């Protein structure tokens, strides 16, 4: 089996895993297959600087799952197993590197759909055994959470809202392996809610971009939709009641008029999106208040995940941050959604912080970032929530 732990990492010597001597620089292959994107990337880490993405390949599986109206775990696992090595080859070719030029391999070991996670971990272990490169297991959520460091070299500690089709949580990110969860969804993830609302209204999938486009023409005030959990203290969120309220409003329209006009759809989308933005804004204010209690020297807030692509939500949170004097960061969309560059980066951050353990490589469907807080409730459409 491949060597899992760095053999020696000594700050003075710059001796890296695998015994190679470097100049404070690491180059890792990242592998991601926890959901419905098959991805490989090569990233270079130079101490104190943002990362350099030498190659990033992402193959989506949307067309494979489209006939079933959701991600089918068996189909996802098979497609990952078939396409992963091709993605790795492509990433190496793009970077102009061979496996022998790398310092290590980082692979998503959870949370996610277990078949896909196992495909990635087995490939990484196989490559490690064949090359002698160290293999580091990475938590997929840590990949998202550390992305502002990959893109901007953001210093710890920062506040993060991770919002995707499978996840929703506020985190204080204090180190490569130090995550403190302030709250998260108790039911649906927001991207899931966008997708379901789109489905209810006959809009295409993925629902987020379709709902956002329709909302631009809509009147957000027309339908009175709830702002779930605002009446309760804390940073937990809920989106399932909001989605049901959209369903009821739609059914009322259908009963009254026998159908829906484009304007009805647009108004419902605008109302839904505004309700989500209102909830995020208020919960973000609360999360900022908790984060500020620790007097961070350079207070910053970052969003990540597919829903971070929503311009209305971004603009709203940027305003909240400006009012509280926080720097606001939203990574480019290709790094908000699932990718392997964030996995390579998170793996190198773990190696450099010397927090790699052999257990990291155990494939896990659930794997909360904040072990003290345990997992969130519910189970997303794209697998178990962390
Ligand atoms: O991070 P991601 O690519 O995959 C995971 O869920 O891990 O996020 C996909 C989710 C989908 O539910 C999609 O509808 C949502 O992000 N999304 C958006 C927008 N673009 C994508 N939601 C709201 N507004 C958008 N513009
Ligand atoms: Zn993700």
Short mmCIF file of C-alpha atoms and ligand atoms in Angstrom, two decimals:
data_model
loop_
_atom_site.label_atom_id
_atom_site.label_comp_id
_atom_site.label_asym_id
_atom_site.label_seq_id
_atom_site.Cartn_x
_atom_site.Cartn_y
_atom_site.Cartn_z
CA UNK A 1 0.00 0.00 0.00
CA UNK A 2 1.10 3.56 -0.64
CA UNK A 3 2.74 5.49 2.11
CA UNK A 4 -0.05 7.44 3.77
CA UNK A 5 1.72 9.66 6.25
CA UNK A 6 4.37 12.13 5.25
CA UNK A 7 7.66 10.35 5.98
CA UNK A 8 9.18 13.57 7.18
CA UNK A 9 8.19 17.16 6.91
CA UNK A 10 10.72 19.37 8.57
CA UNK A 11 10.29 23.10 8.18
CA UNK A 12 14.03 23.67 7.86
CA UNK A 13 14.78 20.87 5.47
CA UNK A 14 11.67 21.22 3.36
CA UNK A 15 11.53 17.47 3.14
CA UNK A 16 8.17 16.52 1.67
CA UNK A 17 6.14 13.30 1.74
CA UNK A 18 7.82 10.65 -0.33
CA UNK A 19 11.22 11.88 0.77
CA UNK A 20 11.68 14.44 -2.01
CA UNK A 21 13.44 17.68 -1.15
CA UNK A 22 11.65 20.74 -2.44
CA UNK A 23 11.84 24.51 -2.11
CA UNK A 24 8.72 25.01 -0.06
CA UNK A 25 6.68 23.90 -3.05
CA UNK A 26 4.31 20.98 -3.47
CA UNK A 27 2.50 19.75 -6.59
CA UNK A 28 -0.44 17.40 -6.06
CA UNK A 29 -2.94 15.51 -8.16
CA UNK A 30 -6.50 15.91 -6.84
CA UNK A 31 -9.29 13.39 -7.49
CA UNK A 32 -13.00 14.10 -6.88
CA UNK A 33 -15.88 11.67 -7.42
CA UNK A 34 -18.22 12.09 -4.45
CA UNK A 35 -21.31 13.18 -6.34
CA UNK A 36 -22.10 13.62 -10.04
CA UNK A 37 -18.90 15.28 -11.27
CA UNK A 38 -15.85 13.21 -12.21
CA UNK A 39 -12.83 15.45 -11.73
CA UNK A 40 -9.04 15.50 -11.67
CA UNK A 41 -6.73 18.48 -11.21
CA UNK A 42 -3.10 19.37 -10.65
CA UNK A 43 -2.32 22.21 -8.27
CA UNK A 44 0.91 23.74 -7.05
CA UNK A 45 1.26 25.08 -3.51
CA UNK A 46 3.97 27.57 -2.69
CA UNK A 47 4.12 28.62 0.94
CA UNK A 48 2.31 31.87 1.70
CA UNK A 49 0.82 32.23 -1.79
CA UNK A 50 -2.52 31.35 -3.38
CA UNK A 51 -2.45 28.07 -5.33
CA UNK A 52 -1.56 27.67 -9.00
CA UNK A 53 -4.00 25.45 -10.85
CA UNK A 54 -1.91 23.74 -13.52
CA UNK A 55 -4.86 21.71 -14.82
CA UNK A 56 -8.49 21.11 -13.88
CA UNK A 57 -10.77 18.63 -15.63
CA UNK A 58 -14.45 18.25 -14.65
CA UNK A 59 -16.78 15.83 -16.44
CA UNK A 60 -20.40 16.33 -15.39
CA UNK A 61 -22.87 13.43 -15.47
CA UNK A 62 -26.04 15.52 -15.98
CA UNK A 63 -27.04 13.81 -19.22
CA UNK A 64 -26.72 10.34 -17.65
CA UNK A 65 -29.05 11.20 -14.77
CA UNK A 66 -31.49 13.50 -16.63
CA UNK A 67 -34.00 10.74 -17.58
CA UNK A 68 -34.38 9.82 -13.88
CA UNK A 69 -34.99 13.33 -12.50
CA UNK A 70 -32.16 13.05 -9.96
CA UNK A 71 -28.74 11.54 -9.38
CA UNK A 72 -28.84 7.70 -9.47
CA UNK A 73 -26.04 6.43 -7.19
CA UNK A 74 -25.33 3.24 -9.19
CA UNK A 75 -25.09 5.13 -12.47
CA UNK A 76 -22.86 7.77 -10.84
CA UNK A 77 -20.49 5.15 -9.38
CA UNK A 78 -20.18 3.30 -12.68
CA UNK A 79 -19.50 6.50 -14.63
CA UNK A 80 -16.83 7.58 -12.11
CA UNK A 81 -15.14 4.18 -12.36
CA UNK A 82 -15.17 4.40 -16.17
CA UNK A 83 -14.04 8.03 -16.53
CA UNK A 84 -11.70 8.79 -13.62
CA UNK A 85 -8.48 7.49 -15.15
CA UNK A 86 -9.27 9.34 -18.36
CA UNK A 87 -9.71 12.59 -16.36
CA UNK A 88 -6.37 11.99 -14.58
CA UNK A 89 -4.63 11.44 -17.94
CA UNK A 90 -6.18 14.61 -19.32
CA UNK A 91 -5.15 16.65 -16.28
CA UNK A 92 -1.55 15.42 -16.53
CA UNK A 93 -1.49 16.22 -20.26
CA UNK A 94 -2.90 19.71 -19.66
CA UNK A 95 -0.28 20.40 -17.01
CA UNK A 96 2.48 18.90 -19.16
CA UNK A 97 3.50 16.65 -16.26
CA UNK A 98 3.96 12.93 -15.62
CA UNK A 99 2.98 11.13 -12.41
CA UNK A 100 6.67 11.10 -11.48
CA UNK A 101 6.70 14.92 -11.38
CA UNK A 102 4.13 14.99 -8.57
CA UNK A 103 4.67 15.06 -4.82
CA UNK A 104 1.45 13.32 -3.88
CA UNK A 105 -2.18 12.50 -4.53
CA UNK A 106 -5.22 13.87 -2.68
CA UNK A 107 -8.58 12.20 -3.04
CA UNK A 108 -12.07 12.89 -1.72
CA UNK A 109 -12.83 10.17 0.85
CA UNK A 110 -16.29 11.52 1.80
CA UNK A 111 -18.91 12.69 2.48
CA UNK A 112 -20.91 11.69 -0.57
CA UNK A 113 -22.33 8.80 -2.55
CA UNK A 114 -20.30 5.86 -1.33
CA UNK A 115 -19.87 4.10 -4.70
CA UNK A 116 -18.33 7.19 -6.26
CA UNK A 117 -16.15 7.90 -3.24
CA UNK A 118 -14.84 4.32 -3.36
CA UNK A 119 -14.02 4.62 -7.07
CA UNK A 120 -11.86 7.65 -6.34
CA UNK A 121 -10.15 6.21 -3.28
CA UNK A 122 -9.35 2.93 -5.06
CA UNK A 123 -7.85 4.75 -8.03
CA UNK A 124 -5.78 6.98 -5.75
CA UNK A 125 -4.52 4.02 -3.74
CA UNK A 126 -3.68 2.15 -6.94
CA UNK A 127 -1.74 5.11 -8.33
CA UNK A 128 0.00 5.50 -4.98
CA UNK A 129 1.01 1.84 -4.90
CA UNK A 130 2.31 1.99 -8.47
CA UNK A 131 4.31 5.20 -8.04
CA UNK A 132 5.24 5.32 -4.35
CA UNK A 133 3.54 8.71 -4.05
CA UNK A 134 1.80 9.45 -0.75
CA UNK A 135 -2.01 9.40 -0.85
CA UNK A 136 -3.98 11.81 1.33
CA UNK A 137 -7.72 11.49 2.00
CA UNK A 138 -9.67 14.75 1.98
CA UNK A 139 -13.09 15.73 3.27
CA UNK A 140 -15.05 17.14 0.31
CA UNK A 141 -16.48 19.92 2.46
CA UNK A 142 -12.97 20.93 3.55
CA UNK A 143 -12.19 21.29 -0.16
CA UNK A 144 -15.02 23.82 -0.53
CA UNK A 145 -14.22 25.51 2.77
CA UNK A 146 -10.51 26.04 1.93
CA UNK A 147 -11.19 27.33 -1.60
CA UNK A 148 -10.77 31.05 -0.68
CA UNK A 149 -7.18 30.19 0.29
CA UNK A 150 -6.58 28.45 -3.04
CA UNK A 151 -7.97 31.45 -4.97
CA UNK A 152 -6.93 34.39 -2.78
CA UNK A 153 -4.61 33.12 -0.05
CA UNK A 154 -7.23 34.25 2.50
CA UNK A 155 -5.77 34.13 6.04
CA UNK A 156 -7.47 32.19 8.86
CA UNK A 157 -9.87 32.63 10.56
CA UNK A 158 -12.66 33.48 8.12
CA UNK A 159 -16.39 32.91 8.04
CA UNK A 160 -17.83 30.73 5.31
CA UNK A 161 -21.31 29.98 4.00
CA UNK A 162 -21.20 26.75 2.02
CA UNK A 163 -24.38 26.48 -0.07
CA UNK A 164 -24.88 23.84 -2.75
CA UNK A 165 -27.31 21.18 -3.91
CA UNK A 166 -26.19 18.92 -1.09
CA UNK A 167 -24.88 21.20 1.65
CA UNK A 168 -25.65 24.32 3.63
CA UNK A 169 -23.61 25.40 6.61
CA UNK A 170 -21.97 28.38 8.27
CA UNK A 171 -18.39 27.62 9.32
CA UNK A 172 -15.62 29.48 11.05
CA UNK A 173 -12.55 28.20 9.22
CA UNK A 174 -9.63 28.53 11.62
CA UNK A 175 -7.09 26.14 10.08
CA UNK A 176 -6.74 23.35 7.50
CA UNK A 177 -8.37 20.96 9.96
CA UNK A 178 -10.16 23.43 12.24
CA UNK A 179 -13.76 24.02 11.35
CA UNK A 180 -16.39 25.26 13.75
CA UNK A 181 -19.92 24.90 12.46
CA UNK A 182 -22.25 27.66 13.62
CA UNK A 183 -25.36 26.24 11.99
CA UNK A 184 -26.76 24.58 8.91
CA UNK A 185 -29.93 23.41 7.23
CA UNK A 186 -32.14 21.11 9.23
CA UNK A 187 -33.82 19.75 6.09
CA UNK A 188 -33.24 20.57 2.41
CA UNK A 189 -30.09 22.18 1.03
CA UNK A 190 -30.87 25.49 -0.74
CA UNK A 191 -29.79 24.23 -4.18
CA UNK A 192 -32.14 21.31 -3.70
CA UNK A 193 -34.95 23.79 -2.93
CA UNK A 194 -34.14 25.79 -6.09
CA UNK A 195 -34.24 22.55 -8.09
CA UNK A 196 -37.56 21.45 -6.58
CA UNK A 197 -39.17 24.85 -7.12
CA UNK A 198 -38.06 24.74 -10.77
CA UNK A 199 -39.60 21.30 -11.12
CA UNK A 200 -42.89 22.47 -9.56
CA UNK A 201 -43.07 25.35 -12.03
CA UNK A 202 -42.09 23.31 -15.08
CA UNK A 203 -38.68 24.97 -15.43
CA UNK A 204 -35.57 23.02 -16.55
CA UNK A 205 -32.89 21.44 -14.32
CA UNK A 206 -30.61 22.42 -12.69
CA UNK A 207 -33.23 24.69 -11.22
CA UNK A 208 -31.03 27.44 -9.75
CA UNK A 209 -30.12 29.25 -12.96
CA UNK A 210 -33.67 28.79 -14.37
CA UNK A 211 -35.32 30.20 -11.23
CA UNK A 212 -32.85 33.09 -11.12
CA UNK A 213 -33.53 33.97 -14.78
CA UNK A 214 -37.32 33.84 -14.30
CA UNK A 215 -37.07 35.87 -11.07
CA UNK A 216 -35.57 38.82 -12.99
CA UNK A 217 -38.97 39.46 -14.60
CA UNK A 218 -40.94 38.84 -11.41
CA UNK A 219 -42.57 40.78 -8.59
CA UNK A 220 -41.15 39.40 -5.35
CA UNK A 221 -43.93 41.02 -3.29
CA UNK A 222 -46.91 39.35 -4.98
CA UNK A 223 -46.90 36.09 -3.00
CA UNK A 224 -46.48 36.09 0.78
CA UNK A 225 -43.90 33.34 1.37
CA UNK A 226 -42.45 32.34 4.76
CA UNK A 227 -38.92 33.11 6.04
CA UNK A 228 -38.35 29.82 7.95
CA UNK A 229 -36.57 29.77 11.33
CA UNK A 230 -36.07 33.55 11.52
CA UNK A 231 -38.16 33.53 14.68
CA UNK A 232 -35.70 31.14 16.35
CA UNK A 233 -32.27 32.15 17.65
CA UNK A 234 -29.11 30.75 16.09
CA UNK A 235 -27.79 30.11 12.61
CA UNK A 236 -29.73 26.98 11.59
CA UNK A 237 -31.74 27.20 8.38
CA UNK A 238 -34.71 25.38 6.83
CA UNK A 239 -35.94 25.38 3.24
CA UNK A 240 -38.48 22.60 3.07
CA UNK A 241 -41.43 24.74 4.33
CA UNK A 242 -40.59 27.46 1.83
CA UNK A 243 -40.66 24.96 -1.01
CA UNK A 244 -44.04 23.64 0.22
CA UNK A 245 -45.37 27.23 0.35
CA UNK A 246 -44.41 27.63 -3.34
CA UNK A 247 -46.25 24.37 -4.08
CA UNK A 248 -49.38 25.65 -2.32
CA UNK A 249 -49.26 28.99 -4.13
CA UNK A 250 -48.91 27.15 -7.44
CA UNK A 251 -51.82 24.84 -6.65
CA UNK A 252 -53.98 27.83 -5.67
CA UNK A 253 -53.20 29.43 -9.05
CA UNK A 254 -54.00 26.21 -10.88
CA UNK A 255 -57.31 25.82 -8.99
CA UNK A 256 -58.25 29.45 -9.61
CA UNK A 257 -57.23 29.87 -13.24
CA UNK A 258 -56.60 26.35 -14.48
CA UNK A 259 -53.01 27.21 -15.42
CA UNK A 260 -50.08 29.55 -14.90
CA UNK A 261 -48.85 32.44 -17.01
CA UNK A 262 -45.18 33.32 -17.52
CA UNK A 263 -45.76 36.24 -15.16
CA UNK A 264 -47.18 33.94 -12.45
CA UNK A 265 -44.06 31.77 -12.72
CA UNK A 266 -41.74 34.77 -12.64
CA UNK A 267 -43.51 36.23 -9.58
CA UNK A 268 -43.28 32.91 -7.71
CA UNK A 269 -39.58 32.57 -8.58
CA UNK A 270 -38.88 36.15 -7.49
CA UNK A 271 -40.76 35.64 -4.22
CA UNK A 272 -38.94 32.37 -3.51
CA UNK A 273 -35.50 33.78 -4.31
CA UNK A 274 -36.13 36.85 -2.17
CA UNK A 275 -37.24 34.67 0.75
CA UNK A 276 -34.00 32.62 0.45
CA UNK A 277 -31.92 35.82 0.25
CA UNK A 278 -33.73 37.31 3.28
CA UNK A 279 -33.05 34.17 5.33
CA UNK A 280 -29.38 34.07 4.27
CA UNK A 281 -28.97 37.78 5.05
CA UNK A 282 -30.36 37.52 8.58
CA UNK A 283 -28.55 34.27 9.41
CA UNK A 284 -25.32 35.68 8.00
CA UNK A 285 -25.66 38.73 10.29
CA UNK A 286 -26.00 36.36 13.25
CA UNK A 287 -23.03 34.24 12.12
CA UNK A 288 -20.93 37.40 11.69
CA UNK A 289 -21.79 38.50 15.24
CA UNK A 290 -20.51 35.17 16.62
CA UNK A 291 -17.40 35.24 14.41
CA UNK A 292 -16.60 38.84 15.41
CA UNK A 293 -16.60 37.88 19.09
CA UNK A 294 -13.18 36.31 18.46
CA UNK A 295 -11.81 39.60 17.11
CA UNK A 296 -10.36 38.19 13.88
CA UNK A 297 -7.50 40.45 12.71
CA UNK A 298 -8.73 40.58 9.10
CA UNK A 299 -12.45 39.76 9.19
CA UNK A 300 -13.64 38.11 6.00
CA UNK A 301 -16.67 36.21 4.74
CA UNK A 302 -16.63 33.82 1.79
CA UNK A 303 -19.35 31.86 0.02
CA UNK A 304 -18.90 28.65 -1.94
CA UNK A 305 -21.07 26.01 -3.59
CA UNK A 306 -23.35 26.14 -6.64
CA UNK A 307 -25.90 28.50 -5.05
CA UNK A 308 -23.11 31.06 -4.62
CA UNK A 309 -23.55 31.61 -8.38
CA UNK A 310 -26.86 33.39 -7.69
CA UNK A 311 -26.30 37.10 -8.33
CA UNK A 312 -29.18 38.25 -6.14
CA UNK A 313 -27.90 36.21 -3.19
CA UNK A 314 -24.28 37.30 -3.75
CA UNK A 315 -25.27 40.98 -3.93
CA UNK A 316 -27.36 40.69 -0.79
CA UNK A 317 -24.59 39.05 1.24
CA UNK A 318 -22.01 41.49 -0.07
CA UNK A 319 -24.17 44.32 1.31
CA UNK A 320 -24.47 42.56 4.69
CA UNK A 321 -20.66 42.17 4.84
CA UNK A 322 -20.04 45.80 3.83
CA UNK A 323 -22.33 46.99 6.64
CA UNK A 324 -20.32 44.94 9.14
CA UNK A 325 -16.90 45.87 7.71
CA UNK A 326 -16.04 42.37 6.43
CA UNK A 327 -14.15 41.57 3.27
CA UNK A 328 -16.45 39.59 0.94
CA UNK A 329 -15.14 36.78 -1.28
CA UNK A 330 -16.96 34.69 -3.85
CA UNK A 331 -14.65 32.35 -5.77
CA UNK A 332 -15.20 32.01 -9.54
CA UNK A 333 -18.08 29.68 -10.31
CA UNK A 334 -15.91 26.86 -11.66
CA UNK A 335 -14.30 26.69 -8.20
CA UNK A 336 -17.61 27.12 -6.32
CA UNK A 337 -19.08 23.99 -7.88
CA UNK A 338 -17.50 20.56 -7.46
CA UNK A 339 -13.95 20.26 -8.80
CA UNK A 340 -10.70 18.46 -7.99
CA UNK A 341 -8.48 21.55 -7.66
CA UNK A 342 -10.00 22.23 -4.24
CA UNK A 343 -9.26 18.61 -3.24
CA UNK A 344 -5.61 18.80 -4.32
CA UNK A 345 -5.30 22.09 -2.43
CA UNK A 346 -6.98 20.80 0.75
CA UNK A 347 -4.71 17.73 0.65
CA UNK A 348 -1.59 19.89 0.49
CA UNK A 349 -2.88 22.12 3.29
CA UNK A 350 -3.27 18.99 5.44
CA UNK A 351 0.21 17.75 4.57
CA UNK A 352 1.80 21.12 5.36
CA UNK A 353 -0.10 21.39 8.65
CA UNK A 354 0.93 17.79 9.46
CA UNK A 355 -2.60 16.71 10.22
CA UNK A 356 -2.77 13.76 7.79
CA UNK A 357 -3.94 10.49 9.36
CA UNK A 358 -4.42 7.01 7.83
CA UNK A 359 -8.13 7.19 8.80
CA UNK A 360 -8.57 10.04 6.33
CA UNK A 361 -8.50 7.46 3.54
CA UNK A 362 -11.46 5.43 4.80
CA UNK A 363 -14.37 6.01 2.37
CA UNK A 364 -17.26 7.58 4.29
CA UNK A 365 -20.79 8.52 3.16
CA UNK A 366 -21.06 10.88 6.15
CA UNK A 367 -18.17 12.86 7.51
CA UNK A 368 -18.96 16.02 9.46
CA UNK A 369 -16.28 18.70 9.27
CA UNK A 370 -16.85 19.68 12.85
CA UNK A 371 -16.53 16.39 14.74
CA UNK A 372 -17.63 17.99 18.01
CA UNK A 373 -20.96 19.05 16.50
CA UNK A 374 -21.68 15.77 14.70
CA UNK A 375 -23.62 15.45 11.44
CA UNK A 376 -26.54 17.51 10.20
CA UNK A 377 -29.97 15.98 9.94
CA UNK A 378 -31.54 14.88 6.68
CA UNK A 379 -30.29 13.39 3.51
CA UNK A 380 -29.76 15.40 0.34
CA UNK A 381 -30.75 14.40 -3.16
CA UNK A 382 -27.07 13.93 -3.90
CA UNK A 383 -26.40 11.65 -0.95
CA UNK A 384 -26.06 11.95 2.78
CA UNK A 385 -25.47 15.34 4.30
CA UNK A 386 -22.34 15.76 6.32
O1 LIG B 1 -22.06 22.84 -5.77
P1 LIG B 1 -22.92 22.22 -6.81
O2 LIG B 1 -22.48 22.29 -8.24
O3 LIG B 1 -23.15 20.69 -6.55
C1 LIG B 1 -23.45 20.16 -5.33
O4 LIG B 1 -24.65 20.22 -4.97
O5 LIG B 1 -22.52 19.65 -4.67
O6 LIG B 1 -24.35 22.90 -6.66
C2 LIG B 1 -25.41 22.60 -7.52
C3 LIG B 1 -26.64 23.33 -7.03
C4 LIG B 1 -27.89 22.95 -7.81
O7 LIG B 1 -28.90 22.60 -6.89
C5 LIG B 1 -28.22 24.21 -8.58
O8 LIG B 1 -29.61 24.39 -8.80
C6 LIG B 1 -27.66 25.29 -7.69
O9 LIG B 1 -26.46 24.75 -7.18
N1 LIG B 1 -27.39 26.50 -8.46
C7 LIG B 1 -28.00 27.67 -8.23
C8 LIG B 1 -27.56 28.56 -9.23
N2 LIG B 1 -26.66 27.90 -10.03
C9 LIG B 1 -26.57 26.64 -9.53
N3 LIG B 1 -28.89 28.03 -7.30
C10 LIG B 1 -29.36 29.30 -7.33
N4 LIG B 1 -28.99 30.21 -8.27
C11 LIG B 1 -28.10 29.88 -9.23
N5 LIG B 1 -27.75 30.77 -10.16
ZN1 LIG B 2 -19.63 19.97 -3.28
#
